[in-house]
Short mmCIF file of C-alpha atoms and ligand atoms in Angstrom, two decimals:
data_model
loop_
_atom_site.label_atom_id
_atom_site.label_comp_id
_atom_site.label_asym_id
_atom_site.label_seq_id
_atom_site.Cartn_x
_atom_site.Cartn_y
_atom_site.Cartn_z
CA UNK A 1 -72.96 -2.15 -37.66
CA UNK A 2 -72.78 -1.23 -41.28
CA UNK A 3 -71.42 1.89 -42.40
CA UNK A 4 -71.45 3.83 -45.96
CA UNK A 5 -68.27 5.47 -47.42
CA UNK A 6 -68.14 7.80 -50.07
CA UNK A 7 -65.77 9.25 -51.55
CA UNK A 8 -66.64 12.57 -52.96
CA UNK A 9 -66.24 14.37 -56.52
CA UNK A 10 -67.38 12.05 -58.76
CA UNK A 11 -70.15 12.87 -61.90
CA UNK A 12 -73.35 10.90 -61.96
CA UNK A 13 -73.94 9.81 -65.38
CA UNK A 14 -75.85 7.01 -66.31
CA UNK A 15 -79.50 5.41 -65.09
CA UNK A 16 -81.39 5.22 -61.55
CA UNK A 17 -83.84 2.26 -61.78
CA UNK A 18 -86.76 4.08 -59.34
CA UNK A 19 -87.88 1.22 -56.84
CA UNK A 20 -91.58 0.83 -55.81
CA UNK A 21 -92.65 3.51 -53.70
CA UNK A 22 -92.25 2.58 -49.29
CA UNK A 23 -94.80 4.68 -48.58
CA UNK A 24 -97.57 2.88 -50.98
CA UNK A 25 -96.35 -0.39 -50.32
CA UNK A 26 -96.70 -0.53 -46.85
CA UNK A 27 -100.26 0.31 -46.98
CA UNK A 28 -100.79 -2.02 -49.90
CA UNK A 29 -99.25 -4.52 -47.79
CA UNK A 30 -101.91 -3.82 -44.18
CA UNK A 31 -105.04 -3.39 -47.04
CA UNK A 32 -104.90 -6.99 -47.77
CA UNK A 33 -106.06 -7.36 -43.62
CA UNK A 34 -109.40 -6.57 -45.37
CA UNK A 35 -109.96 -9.52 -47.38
CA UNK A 36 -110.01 -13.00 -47.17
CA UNK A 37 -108.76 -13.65 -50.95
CA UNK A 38 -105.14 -13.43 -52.29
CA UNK A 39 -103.78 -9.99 -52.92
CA UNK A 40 -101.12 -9.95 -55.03
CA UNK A 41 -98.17 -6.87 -55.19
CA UNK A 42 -95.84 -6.26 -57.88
CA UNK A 43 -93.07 -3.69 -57.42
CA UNK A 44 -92.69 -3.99 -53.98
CA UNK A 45 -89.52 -2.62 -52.55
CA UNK A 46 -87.01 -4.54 -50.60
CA UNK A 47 -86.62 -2.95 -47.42
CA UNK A 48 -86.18 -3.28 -44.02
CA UNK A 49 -89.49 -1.93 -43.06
CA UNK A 50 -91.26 -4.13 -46.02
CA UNK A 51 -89.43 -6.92 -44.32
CA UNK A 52 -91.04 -6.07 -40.73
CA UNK A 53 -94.48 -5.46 -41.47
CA UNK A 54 -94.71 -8.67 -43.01
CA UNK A 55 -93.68 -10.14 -39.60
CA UNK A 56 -96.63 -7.93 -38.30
CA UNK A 57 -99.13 -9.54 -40.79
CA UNK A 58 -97.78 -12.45 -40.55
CA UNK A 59 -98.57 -12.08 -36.34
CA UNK A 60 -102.30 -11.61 -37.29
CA UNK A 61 -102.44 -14.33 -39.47
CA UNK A 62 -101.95 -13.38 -43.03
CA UNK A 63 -99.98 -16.28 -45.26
CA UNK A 64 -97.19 -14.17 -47.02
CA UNK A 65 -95.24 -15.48 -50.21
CA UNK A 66 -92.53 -13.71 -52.39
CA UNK A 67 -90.84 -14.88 -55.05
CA UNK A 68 -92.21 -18.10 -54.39
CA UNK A 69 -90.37 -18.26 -50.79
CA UNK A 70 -92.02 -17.25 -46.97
CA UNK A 71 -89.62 -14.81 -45.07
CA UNK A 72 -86.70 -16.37 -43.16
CA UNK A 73 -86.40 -19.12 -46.09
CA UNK A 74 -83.31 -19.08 -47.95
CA UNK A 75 -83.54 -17.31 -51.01
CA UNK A 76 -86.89 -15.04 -49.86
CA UNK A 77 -86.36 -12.11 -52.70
CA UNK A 78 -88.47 -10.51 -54.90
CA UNK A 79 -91.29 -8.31 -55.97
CA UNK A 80 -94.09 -9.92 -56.29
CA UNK A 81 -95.80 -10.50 -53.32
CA UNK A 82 -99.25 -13.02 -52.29
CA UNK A 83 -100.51 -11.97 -49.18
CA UNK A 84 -104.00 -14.16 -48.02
CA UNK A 85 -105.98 -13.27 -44.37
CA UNK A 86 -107.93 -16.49 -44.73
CA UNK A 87 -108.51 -15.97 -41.37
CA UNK A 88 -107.41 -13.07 -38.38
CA UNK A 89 -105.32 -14.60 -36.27
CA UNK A 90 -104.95 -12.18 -33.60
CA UNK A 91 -106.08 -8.68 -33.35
CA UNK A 92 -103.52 -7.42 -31.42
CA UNK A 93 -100.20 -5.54 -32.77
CA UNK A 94 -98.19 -5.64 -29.82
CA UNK A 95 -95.45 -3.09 -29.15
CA UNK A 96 -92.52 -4.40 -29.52
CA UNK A 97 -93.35 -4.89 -33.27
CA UNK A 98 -94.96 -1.38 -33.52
CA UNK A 99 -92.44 0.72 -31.78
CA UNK A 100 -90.45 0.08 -34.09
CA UNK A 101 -92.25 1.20 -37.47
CA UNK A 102 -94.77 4.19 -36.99
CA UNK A 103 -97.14 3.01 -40.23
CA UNK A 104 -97.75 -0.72 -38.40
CA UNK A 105 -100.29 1.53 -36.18
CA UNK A 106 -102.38 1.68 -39.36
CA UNK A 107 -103.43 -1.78 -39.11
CA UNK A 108 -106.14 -0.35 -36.71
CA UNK A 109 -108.18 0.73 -39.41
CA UNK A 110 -108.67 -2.85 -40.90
CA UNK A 111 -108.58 -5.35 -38.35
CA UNK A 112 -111.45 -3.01 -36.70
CA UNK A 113 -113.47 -3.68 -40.11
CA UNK A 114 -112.82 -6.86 -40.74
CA UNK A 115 -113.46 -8.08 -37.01
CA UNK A 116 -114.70 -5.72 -34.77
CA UNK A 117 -112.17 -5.28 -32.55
CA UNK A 118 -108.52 -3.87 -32.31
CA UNK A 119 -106.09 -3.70 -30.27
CA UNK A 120 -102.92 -1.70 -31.25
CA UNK A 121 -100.23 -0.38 -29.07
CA UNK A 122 -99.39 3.30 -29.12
CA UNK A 123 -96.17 4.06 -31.59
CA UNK A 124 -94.74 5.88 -28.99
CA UNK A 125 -91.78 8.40 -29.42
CA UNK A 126 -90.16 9.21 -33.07
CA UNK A 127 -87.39 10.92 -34.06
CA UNK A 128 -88.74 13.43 -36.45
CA UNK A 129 -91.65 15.26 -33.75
CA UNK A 130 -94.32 13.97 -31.15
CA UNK A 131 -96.41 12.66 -34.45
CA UNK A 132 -100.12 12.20 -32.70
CA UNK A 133 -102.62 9.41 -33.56
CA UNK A 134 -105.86 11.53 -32.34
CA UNK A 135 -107.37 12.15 -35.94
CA UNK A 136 -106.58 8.47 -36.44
CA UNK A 137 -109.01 7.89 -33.28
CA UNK A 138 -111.08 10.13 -34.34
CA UNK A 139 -112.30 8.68 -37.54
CA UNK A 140 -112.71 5.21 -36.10
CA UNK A 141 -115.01 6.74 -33.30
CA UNK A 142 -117.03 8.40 -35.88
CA UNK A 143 -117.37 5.24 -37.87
CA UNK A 144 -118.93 3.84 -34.91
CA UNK A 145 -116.12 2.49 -33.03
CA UNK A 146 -115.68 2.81 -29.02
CA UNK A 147 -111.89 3.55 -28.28
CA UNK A 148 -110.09 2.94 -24.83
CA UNK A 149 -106.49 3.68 -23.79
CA UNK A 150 -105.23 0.85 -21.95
CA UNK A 151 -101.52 0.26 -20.87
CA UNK A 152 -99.91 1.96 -24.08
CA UNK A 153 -102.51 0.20 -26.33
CA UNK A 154 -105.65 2.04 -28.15
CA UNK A 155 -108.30 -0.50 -27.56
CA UNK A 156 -111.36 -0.48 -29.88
CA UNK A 157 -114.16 -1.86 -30.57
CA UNK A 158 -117.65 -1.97 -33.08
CA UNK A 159 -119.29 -4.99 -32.12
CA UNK A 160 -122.11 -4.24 -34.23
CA UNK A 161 -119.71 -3.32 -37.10
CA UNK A 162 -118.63 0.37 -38.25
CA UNK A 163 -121.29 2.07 -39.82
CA UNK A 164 -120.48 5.09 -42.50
CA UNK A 165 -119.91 8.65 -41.52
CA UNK A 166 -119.06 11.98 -42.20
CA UNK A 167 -115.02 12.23 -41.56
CA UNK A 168 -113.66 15.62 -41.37
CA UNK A 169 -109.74 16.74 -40.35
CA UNK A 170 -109.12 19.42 -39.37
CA UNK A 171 -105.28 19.07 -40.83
CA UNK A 172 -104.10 16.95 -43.37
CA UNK A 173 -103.18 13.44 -42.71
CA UNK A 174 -101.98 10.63 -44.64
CA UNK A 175 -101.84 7.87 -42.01
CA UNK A 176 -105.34 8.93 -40.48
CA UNK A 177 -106.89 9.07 -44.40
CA UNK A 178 -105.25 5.95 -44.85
CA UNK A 179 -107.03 5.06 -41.72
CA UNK A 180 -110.49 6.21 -42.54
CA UNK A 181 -110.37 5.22 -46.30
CA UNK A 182 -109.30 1.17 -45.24
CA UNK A 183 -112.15 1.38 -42.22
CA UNK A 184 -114.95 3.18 -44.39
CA UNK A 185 -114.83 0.41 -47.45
CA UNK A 186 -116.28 -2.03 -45.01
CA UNK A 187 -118.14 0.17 -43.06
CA UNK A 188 -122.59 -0.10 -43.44
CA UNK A 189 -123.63 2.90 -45.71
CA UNK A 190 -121.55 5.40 -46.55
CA UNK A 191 -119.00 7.69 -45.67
CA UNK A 192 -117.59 11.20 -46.89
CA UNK A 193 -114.34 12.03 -46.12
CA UNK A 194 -113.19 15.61 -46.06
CA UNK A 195 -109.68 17.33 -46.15
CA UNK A 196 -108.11 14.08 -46.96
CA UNK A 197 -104.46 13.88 -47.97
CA UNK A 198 -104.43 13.46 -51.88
CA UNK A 199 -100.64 12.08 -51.87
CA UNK A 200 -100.18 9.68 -54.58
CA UNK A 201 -99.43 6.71 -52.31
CA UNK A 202 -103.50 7.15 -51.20
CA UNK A 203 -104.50 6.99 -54.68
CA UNK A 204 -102.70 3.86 -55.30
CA UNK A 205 -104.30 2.28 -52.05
CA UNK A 206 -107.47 3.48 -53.43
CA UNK A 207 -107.44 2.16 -56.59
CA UNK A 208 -105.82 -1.43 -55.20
CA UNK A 209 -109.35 -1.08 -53.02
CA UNK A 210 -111.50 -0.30 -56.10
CA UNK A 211 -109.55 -3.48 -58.00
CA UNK A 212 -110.54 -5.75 -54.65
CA UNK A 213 -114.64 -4.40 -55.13
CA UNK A 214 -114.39 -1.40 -52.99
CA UNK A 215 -116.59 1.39 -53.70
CA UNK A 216 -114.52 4.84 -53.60
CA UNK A 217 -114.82 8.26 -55.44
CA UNK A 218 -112.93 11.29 -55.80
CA UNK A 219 -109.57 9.38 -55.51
CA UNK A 220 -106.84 11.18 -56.24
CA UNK A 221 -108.52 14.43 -54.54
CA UNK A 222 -109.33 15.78 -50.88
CA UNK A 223 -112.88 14.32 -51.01
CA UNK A 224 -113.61 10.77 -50.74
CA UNK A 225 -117.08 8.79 -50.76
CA UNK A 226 -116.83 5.96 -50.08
CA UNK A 227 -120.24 3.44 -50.32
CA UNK A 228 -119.64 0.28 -48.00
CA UNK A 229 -119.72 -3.05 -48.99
CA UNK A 230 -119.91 -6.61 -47.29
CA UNK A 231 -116.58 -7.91 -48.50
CA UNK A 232 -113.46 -7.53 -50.33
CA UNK A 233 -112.15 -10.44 -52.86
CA UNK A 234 -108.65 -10.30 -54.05
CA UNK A 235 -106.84 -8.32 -56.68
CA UNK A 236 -103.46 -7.76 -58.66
CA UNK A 237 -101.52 -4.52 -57.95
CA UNK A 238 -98.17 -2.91 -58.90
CA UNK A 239 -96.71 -0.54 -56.47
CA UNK A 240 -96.35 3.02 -58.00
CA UNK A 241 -92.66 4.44 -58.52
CA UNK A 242 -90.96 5.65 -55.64
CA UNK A 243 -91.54 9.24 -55.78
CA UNK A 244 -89.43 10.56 -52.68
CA UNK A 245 -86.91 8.34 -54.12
CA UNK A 246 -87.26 9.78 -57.65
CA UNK A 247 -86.35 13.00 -55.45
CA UNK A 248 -83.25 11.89 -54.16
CA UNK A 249 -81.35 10.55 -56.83
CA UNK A 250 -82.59 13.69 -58.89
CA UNK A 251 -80.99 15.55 -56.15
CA UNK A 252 -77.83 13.66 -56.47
CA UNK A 253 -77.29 14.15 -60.00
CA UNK A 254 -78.00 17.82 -59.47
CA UNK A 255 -75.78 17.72 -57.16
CA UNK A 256 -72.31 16.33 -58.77
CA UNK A 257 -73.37 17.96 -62.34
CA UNK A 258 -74.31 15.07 -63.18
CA UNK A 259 -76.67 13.36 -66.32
CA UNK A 260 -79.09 10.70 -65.08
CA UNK A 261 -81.82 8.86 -66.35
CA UNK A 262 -84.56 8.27 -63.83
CA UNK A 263 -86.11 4.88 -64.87
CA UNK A 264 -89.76 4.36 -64.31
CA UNK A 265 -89.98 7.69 -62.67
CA UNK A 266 -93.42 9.66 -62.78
CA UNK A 267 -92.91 13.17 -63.57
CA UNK A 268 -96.71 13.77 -62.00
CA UNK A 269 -96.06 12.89 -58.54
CA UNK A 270 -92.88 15.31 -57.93
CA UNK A 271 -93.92 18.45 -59.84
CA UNK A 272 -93.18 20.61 -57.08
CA UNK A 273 -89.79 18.72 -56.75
CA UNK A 274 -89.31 19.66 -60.59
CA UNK A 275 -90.22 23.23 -59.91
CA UNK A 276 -87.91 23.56 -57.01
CA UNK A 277 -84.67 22.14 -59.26
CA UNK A 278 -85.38 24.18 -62.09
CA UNK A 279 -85.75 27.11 -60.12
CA UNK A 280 -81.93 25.69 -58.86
CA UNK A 281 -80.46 25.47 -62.27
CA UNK A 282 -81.31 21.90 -63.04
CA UNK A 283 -82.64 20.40 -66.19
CA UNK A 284 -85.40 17.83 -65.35
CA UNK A 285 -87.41 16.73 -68.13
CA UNK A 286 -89.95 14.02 -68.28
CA UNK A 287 -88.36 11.83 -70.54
CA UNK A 288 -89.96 8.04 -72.79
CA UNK A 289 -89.33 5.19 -69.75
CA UNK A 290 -88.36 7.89 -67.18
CA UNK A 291 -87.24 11.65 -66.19
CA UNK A 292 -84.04 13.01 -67.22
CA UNK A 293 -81.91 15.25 -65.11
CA UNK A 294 -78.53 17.31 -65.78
CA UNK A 295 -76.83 20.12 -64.90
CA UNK A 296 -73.51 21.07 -67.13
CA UNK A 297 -71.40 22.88 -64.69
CA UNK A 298 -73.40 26.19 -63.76
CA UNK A 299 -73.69 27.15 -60.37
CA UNK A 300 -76.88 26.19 -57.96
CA UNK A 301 -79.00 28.56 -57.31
CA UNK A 302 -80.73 29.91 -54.21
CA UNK A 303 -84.39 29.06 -53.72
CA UNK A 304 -87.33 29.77 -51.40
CA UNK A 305 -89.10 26.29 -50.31
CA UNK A 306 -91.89 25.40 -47.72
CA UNK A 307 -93.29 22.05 -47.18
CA UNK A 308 -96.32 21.21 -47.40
CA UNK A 309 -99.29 18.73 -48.17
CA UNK A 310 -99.05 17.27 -51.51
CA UNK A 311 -99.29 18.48 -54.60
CA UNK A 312 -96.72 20.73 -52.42
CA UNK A 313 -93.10 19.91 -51.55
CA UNK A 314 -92.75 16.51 -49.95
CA UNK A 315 -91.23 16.92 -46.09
CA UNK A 316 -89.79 13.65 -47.03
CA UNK A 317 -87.62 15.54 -49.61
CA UNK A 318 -86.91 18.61 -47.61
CA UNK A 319 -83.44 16.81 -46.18
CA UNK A 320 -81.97 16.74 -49.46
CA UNK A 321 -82.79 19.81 -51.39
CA UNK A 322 -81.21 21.44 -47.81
CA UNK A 323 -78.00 19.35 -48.70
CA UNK A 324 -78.05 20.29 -52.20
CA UNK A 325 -78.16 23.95 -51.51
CA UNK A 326 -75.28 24.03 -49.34
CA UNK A 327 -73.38 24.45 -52.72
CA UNK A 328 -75.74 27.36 -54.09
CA UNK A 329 -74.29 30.35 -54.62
CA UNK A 330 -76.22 32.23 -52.25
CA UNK A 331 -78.41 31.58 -49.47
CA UNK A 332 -81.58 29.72 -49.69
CA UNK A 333 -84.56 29.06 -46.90
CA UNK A 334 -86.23 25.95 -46.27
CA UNK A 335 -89.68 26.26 -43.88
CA UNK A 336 -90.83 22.74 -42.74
CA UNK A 337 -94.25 22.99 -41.72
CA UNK A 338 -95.07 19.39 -41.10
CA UNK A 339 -92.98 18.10 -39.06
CA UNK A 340 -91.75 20.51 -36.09
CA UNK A 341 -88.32 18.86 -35.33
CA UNK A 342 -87.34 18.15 -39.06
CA UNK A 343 -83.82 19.49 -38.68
CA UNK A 344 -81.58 16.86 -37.52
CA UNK A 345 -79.76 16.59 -40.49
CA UNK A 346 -78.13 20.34 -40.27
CA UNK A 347 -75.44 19.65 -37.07
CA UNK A 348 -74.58 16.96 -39.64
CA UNK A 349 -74.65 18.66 -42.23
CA UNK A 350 -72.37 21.30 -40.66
CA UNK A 351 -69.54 18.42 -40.38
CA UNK A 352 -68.86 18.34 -43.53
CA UNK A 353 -68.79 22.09 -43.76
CA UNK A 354 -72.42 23.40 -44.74
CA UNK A 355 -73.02 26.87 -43.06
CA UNK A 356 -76.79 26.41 -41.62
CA UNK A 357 -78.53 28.95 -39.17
CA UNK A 358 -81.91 27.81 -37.73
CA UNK A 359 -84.55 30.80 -37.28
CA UNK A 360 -87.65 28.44 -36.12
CA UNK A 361 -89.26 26.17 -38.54
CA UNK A 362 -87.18 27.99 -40.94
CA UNK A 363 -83.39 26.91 -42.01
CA UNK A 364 -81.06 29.75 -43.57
CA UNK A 365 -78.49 27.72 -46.15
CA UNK A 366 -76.09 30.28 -46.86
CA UNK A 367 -74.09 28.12 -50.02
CA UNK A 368 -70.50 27.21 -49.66
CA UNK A 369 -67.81 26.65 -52.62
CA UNK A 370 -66.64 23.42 -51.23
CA UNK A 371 -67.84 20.35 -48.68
CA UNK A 372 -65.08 18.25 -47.06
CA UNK A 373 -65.56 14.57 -45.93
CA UNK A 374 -65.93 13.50 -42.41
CA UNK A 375 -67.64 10.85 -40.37
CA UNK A 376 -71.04 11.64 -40.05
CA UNK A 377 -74.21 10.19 -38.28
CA UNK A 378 -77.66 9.26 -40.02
CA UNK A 379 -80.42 10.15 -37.81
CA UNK A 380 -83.26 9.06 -39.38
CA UNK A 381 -84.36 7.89 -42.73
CA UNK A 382 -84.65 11.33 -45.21
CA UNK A 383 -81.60 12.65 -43.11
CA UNK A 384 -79.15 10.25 -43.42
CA UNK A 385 -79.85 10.09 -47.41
CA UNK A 386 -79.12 13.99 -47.47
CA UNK A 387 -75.51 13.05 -45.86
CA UNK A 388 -75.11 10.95 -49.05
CA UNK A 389 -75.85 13.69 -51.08
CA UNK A 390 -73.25 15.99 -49.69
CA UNK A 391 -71.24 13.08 -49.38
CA UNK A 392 -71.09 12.59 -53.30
CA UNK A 393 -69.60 16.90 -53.51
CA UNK A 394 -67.81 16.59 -50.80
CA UNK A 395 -63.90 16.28 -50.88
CA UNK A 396 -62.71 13.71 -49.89
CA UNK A 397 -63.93 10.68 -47.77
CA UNK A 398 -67.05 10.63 -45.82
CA UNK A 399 -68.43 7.74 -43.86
CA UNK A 400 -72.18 7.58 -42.86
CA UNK A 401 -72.75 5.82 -39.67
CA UNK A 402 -76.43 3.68 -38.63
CA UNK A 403 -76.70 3.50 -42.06
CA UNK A 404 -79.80 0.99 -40.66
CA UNK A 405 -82.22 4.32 -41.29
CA UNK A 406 -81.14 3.91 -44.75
CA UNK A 407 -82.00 0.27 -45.35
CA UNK A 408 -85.58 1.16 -43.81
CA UNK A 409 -86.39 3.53 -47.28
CA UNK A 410 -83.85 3.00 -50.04
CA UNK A 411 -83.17 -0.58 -51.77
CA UNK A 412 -79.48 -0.83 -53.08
CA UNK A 413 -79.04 2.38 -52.53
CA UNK A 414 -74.96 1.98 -53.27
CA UNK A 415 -75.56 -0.44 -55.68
CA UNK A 416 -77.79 2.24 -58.08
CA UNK A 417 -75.19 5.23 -56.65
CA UNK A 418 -71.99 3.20 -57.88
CA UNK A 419 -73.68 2.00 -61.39
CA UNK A 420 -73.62 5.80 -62.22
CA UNK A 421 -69.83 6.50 -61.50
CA UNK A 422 -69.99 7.41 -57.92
CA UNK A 423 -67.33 5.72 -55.69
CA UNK A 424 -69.76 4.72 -52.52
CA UNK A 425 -69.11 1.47 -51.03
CA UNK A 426 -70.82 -0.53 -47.73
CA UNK A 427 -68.39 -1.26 -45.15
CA UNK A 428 -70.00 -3.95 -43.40
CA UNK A 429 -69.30 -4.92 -39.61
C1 LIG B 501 -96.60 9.81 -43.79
C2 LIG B 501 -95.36 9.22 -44.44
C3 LIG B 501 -94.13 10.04 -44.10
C4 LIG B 501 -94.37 11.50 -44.48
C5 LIG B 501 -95.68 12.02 -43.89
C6 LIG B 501 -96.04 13.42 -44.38
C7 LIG B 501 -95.74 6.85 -44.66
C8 LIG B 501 -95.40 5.47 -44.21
N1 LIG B 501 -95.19 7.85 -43.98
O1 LIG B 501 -96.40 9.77 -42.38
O2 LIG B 501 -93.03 9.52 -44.84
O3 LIG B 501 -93.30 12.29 -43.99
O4 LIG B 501 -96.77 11.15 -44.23
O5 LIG B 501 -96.12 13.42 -45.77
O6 LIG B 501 -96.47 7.03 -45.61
N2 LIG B 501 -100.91 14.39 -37.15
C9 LIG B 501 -101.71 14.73 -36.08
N3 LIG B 501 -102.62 13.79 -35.64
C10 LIG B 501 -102.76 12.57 -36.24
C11 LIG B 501 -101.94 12.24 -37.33
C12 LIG B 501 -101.02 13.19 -37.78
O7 LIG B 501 -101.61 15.83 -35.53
O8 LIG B 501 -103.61 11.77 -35.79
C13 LIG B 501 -99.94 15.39 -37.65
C14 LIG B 501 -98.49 14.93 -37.60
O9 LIG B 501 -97.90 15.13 -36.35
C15 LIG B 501 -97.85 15.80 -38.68
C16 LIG B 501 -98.97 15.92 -39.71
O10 LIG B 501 -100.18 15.60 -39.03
O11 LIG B 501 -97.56 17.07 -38.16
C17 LIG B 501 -98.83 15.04 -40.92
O12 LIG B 501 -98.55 13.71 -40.50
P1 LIG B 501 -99.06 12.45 -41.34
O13 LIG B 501 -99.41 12.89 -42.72
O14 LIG B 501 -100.09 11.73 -40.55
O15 LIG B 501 -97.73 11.58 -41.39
P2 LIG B 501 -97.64 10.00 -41.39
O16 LIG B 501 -98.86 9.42 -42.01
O17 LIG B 501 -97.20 9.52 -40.07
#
C-alpha cells in the first residue's frame, strides 16, 4: 500500500495549480443521468472517487469518454469528459459500488426522474459520523415518490412521474439539495425549495442544469424554484476550482512561511477561509490568474473558528487550519458543528507532537514551538491532508500511511507539494 514521506522544514515558494473542485464534479458527473444528450465536463479532477463513479454510471448505462479513451483503456487521462445516458440501463446502484463512496447515493434523485423508479442501496457506515439520508427521502416523497426500505436498499418509485412541490429542511444539506434540485428539474410543475445549501459546488450543478434547459432560480442562494420541464438536452461545462483544495495548499504555505501562488483559485468561494488566515497572520490576497498567500516569518496566531454551512467555514477545511494552529503561539478553538465525530485527525496529530484537548464538539489547540516526524495514519480524506500539513513543519521525517483517503480528494498532491520546494515523495508498495 502506498505511503507518503515528508520530510519537514522546507519553505513553499512557488505556484499551486488548483484542480477542479471533487465535490462539483461528482455531481456534474450523476446530472448527466438526466439527459439523453452528451454532457460534456472540462476541469474534471483525476481522482479515485471520479474514477469510481464513472464505474457507477457506467453500471446504469451511461457511455463515458475522456481524453478520447473509456476507463480501463491504456492511456484513459484527462479532463474533459463526454458522458451520454442514451438509454438507463439499470436502475439499481448496488452496494458494493455505493459503500464505498457516500455521494453515489445521489444518483437517487435522477434515475427516479428520468425513469420512475430507483433503487439505491443504503451508504451505510462512514468514518466521519452516522451521516443520515432521511431529508434525502424526504424530498423525493414530497415530489411524489413512494419510498420502501428493502434489504439495505431505499426502493422508490413515481410511476406517474414526480410532480413539483414545496421542499423544506429543516437543516442544511448539500447531498439532499443536490437531491431535490436534480429530481425537481424534471418534475410536472414546480417546486420551491427552502433552506437549501448555497455551497458553490450547487451553484455550479445549477447552472450546468440551466446550460442543459433546466428551469432554476435563486441559484447561488437558500431558495430555489425550480419550473419543470419534459427533458434535458446536452451541454458544455467546466468544473469550478477546487475550493477545499484552494484551502489546503493555502494552509500549507501558511504553514512553512511560505509564498505561493494559488492558480485558478476563486477568492469568492473561501472568504471565510481568508478571514480565518488573516486573522492567523497570513497574507492572502486575491491576486490576476489566482490568490496569493505568504507569511514572512511572524508567528501564527490563535483564532476562534466554528464550522458551519457555507458562506461559513468549510468542515472540509476544519482538519487543516487545526494542524496549522498547532504552531500558534497560543491556544486556539475549533467547534465542528457538522459533523459530530470530526476529530480523528487529533490522536494523529498528537504523534507528531501537537498538544490537543477535546471539550465536546470543541478542540482546544494549545500551539507548540516545534512538530517532530513520525509515522502517522490517514483516517479519512480532510484528515490525512492535515498530517501533510504538519508533516511539511515538522522536524524531521514523517510518513503518512493509507495514503488511499488521499487519492480519493487531491490529484498529484506530491507532485504540486514538491514543485514548490517541499521534499514529499510517494513510497509506493
Ligand atoms: C457534502 C460534501 C462533504 C462535506 C459536506 C458538508 C460532497 C461529495 N460531499 O457531504 O465533503 O463535508 O457536504 O459540507 O459534496 N444530514 C442529515 N440527513 C440527511 C442528510 C444530511 O441529518 O438526509 C446531516 C449530516 O449528517 C450532517 C449535515 O446534515 O450532519 C450536513 O451533511 P451534508 O451537507 O448532507 O453532507 P454531504 O452532502 O454528505
Amino acid at each position: 500500500m502506498d505511503r507518503i514521506r515528508i520530510r519537514g522544514g522546507n519553505r513553499l515558494t512557488g505556484a499551486i495549480p488548483v484542480s477542479g473542485a471533487k465535490n462539483a464534479a461528482l455531481p456534474l458527473m450523476i446530472v448527466s443521468l438526466l439527459s439523453p444528450s452528451t454532457l460534456t465536463l472540462s476541469n474534471v479532477p483525476r481522482l479515485a472517487d471520479v474514477r469510481l463513479l464513472q464505474r457507477i454510471l457506467q453500471n446504469h448505462g451511461i457511455d463515458i469518454m475522456v481524453a478520447g479513451k473509456r476507463p480501463g483503456q491504456t492511456g484513459m487521462a484527462g479532463d474533459v469528459m463526454h458522458l451520454t445516458a442514451r438509454q438507463i440501463a439499470a436502475t439499481t446502484a448496488p452496494y458494493e459500488l455505493v459503500s464505498r463512496m457516500r455521494a453515489s447515493f445521489w444518483v437517487l434523485g435522477p434515475l427516479l426522474a428520468r425513469c420512475g423508479e430507483a433503487r439505491v442501496s443504503l451508504p451505510g457506515g462512514c468514518a466521519i459520523g452516522t451521516r443520515p439520508v432521511d431529508m434525502h427521502l424526504m424530498a423525493m416523497e414530497k415530489l411524489g415518490a413512494e419510498i420502501e426500505i428493502e434489504n439495505g436498499y431505499v426502493v422508490a418509485r413515481a410511476r406517474k412521474g414526480l410532480r413539483g412541490a414545496h421542499i423544506r429542511f429543516d437543516k442544511v444539506s448539500v447531498g439532499a439539495t443536490h437531491a431535490a434540485l436534480m429530481a425537481a428539474v424534471l418534475a410536472a410543475g414546480d417546486t420551491l425549495i427552502e433552506n437549501a445549501a448555497a455551497e458553490p459546488e450547487i451553484g455550479d450543478v445549477a447552472e450546468c442544469l440551466v446550460k442543459m434547459g433546466a428551469r432554476i432560480e435563486g441559484i447561488h442562494s437558500p431558495v430555489l424554484r425550480v419550473s419543470g420541464v419534459t427533458s434535458l438536452g446536452g451541454a458544455s461545462h467546466s468544473v469550478i476550482p477546487d475550493r477545499i483544495e484552494t484551502g489546503t495548499y493555502a494552509m500549507c504555505a501558511g504553514m512553512t512561511g511560505g509564498d505561493v501562488l494559488l492558480q485558478n483559485a476563486n477568492a469568492a468561494h473561501i472568504g471565510a477561509v481568508i478571514d480565518v488566515m488573516r486573522q492567523a497572520g497570513i497574507d492572502v490576497e486575491a491576486v490576476t490568474g489566482g490568490i496569493r498567500v505568504r507569511r514572512d516569518g511572524g508567528p501564527l496566531q490563535p483564532v476562534r473558528v466554528e464550522t458551519a454551512p457555507f458562506p461559513a467555514f468549510p468542515t472540509d477545511c476544519q482538519a487543516q487550519l487545526m494542524a496549522l494552529m498547532t504552531m500558534a503561539s497560543g491556544a486556539s478553538f475549533i467547534r465542528e458543528t457538522i459533523f459530530e465525530n470530526r476529530f480523528m485527525h487529533v490522536q494523529e496529530l498528537a504523534r507528531l507532537g501537537a498538544d490537543i484537548h477535546l471539550h465536546g464538539d470543541t478542540a482546544e489547540i494549545r500551539g507548540v514551538r516545534k512538530l517532530t516526524g513520525a509515522p502517522v495514519m490517514a483516517t479519512d480524506l480532510r484528515a490525512s491532508v492535515s498530517l501533510v500539513i504538519a508533516g511539511l513543519a515538522a522536524a524531521g521525517e514523517t510518513t503518512i500511511n493509507r495514503v488511499y483517503h488521499l487519492d480519493r480528494g487531491f490529484e498529484t498532491l506530491e507532485e504540486k507539494l514538491s514543485a514548490c520546494g517541499a521534499d514529499v515523495t510517494r513510497l509506493t508498495g
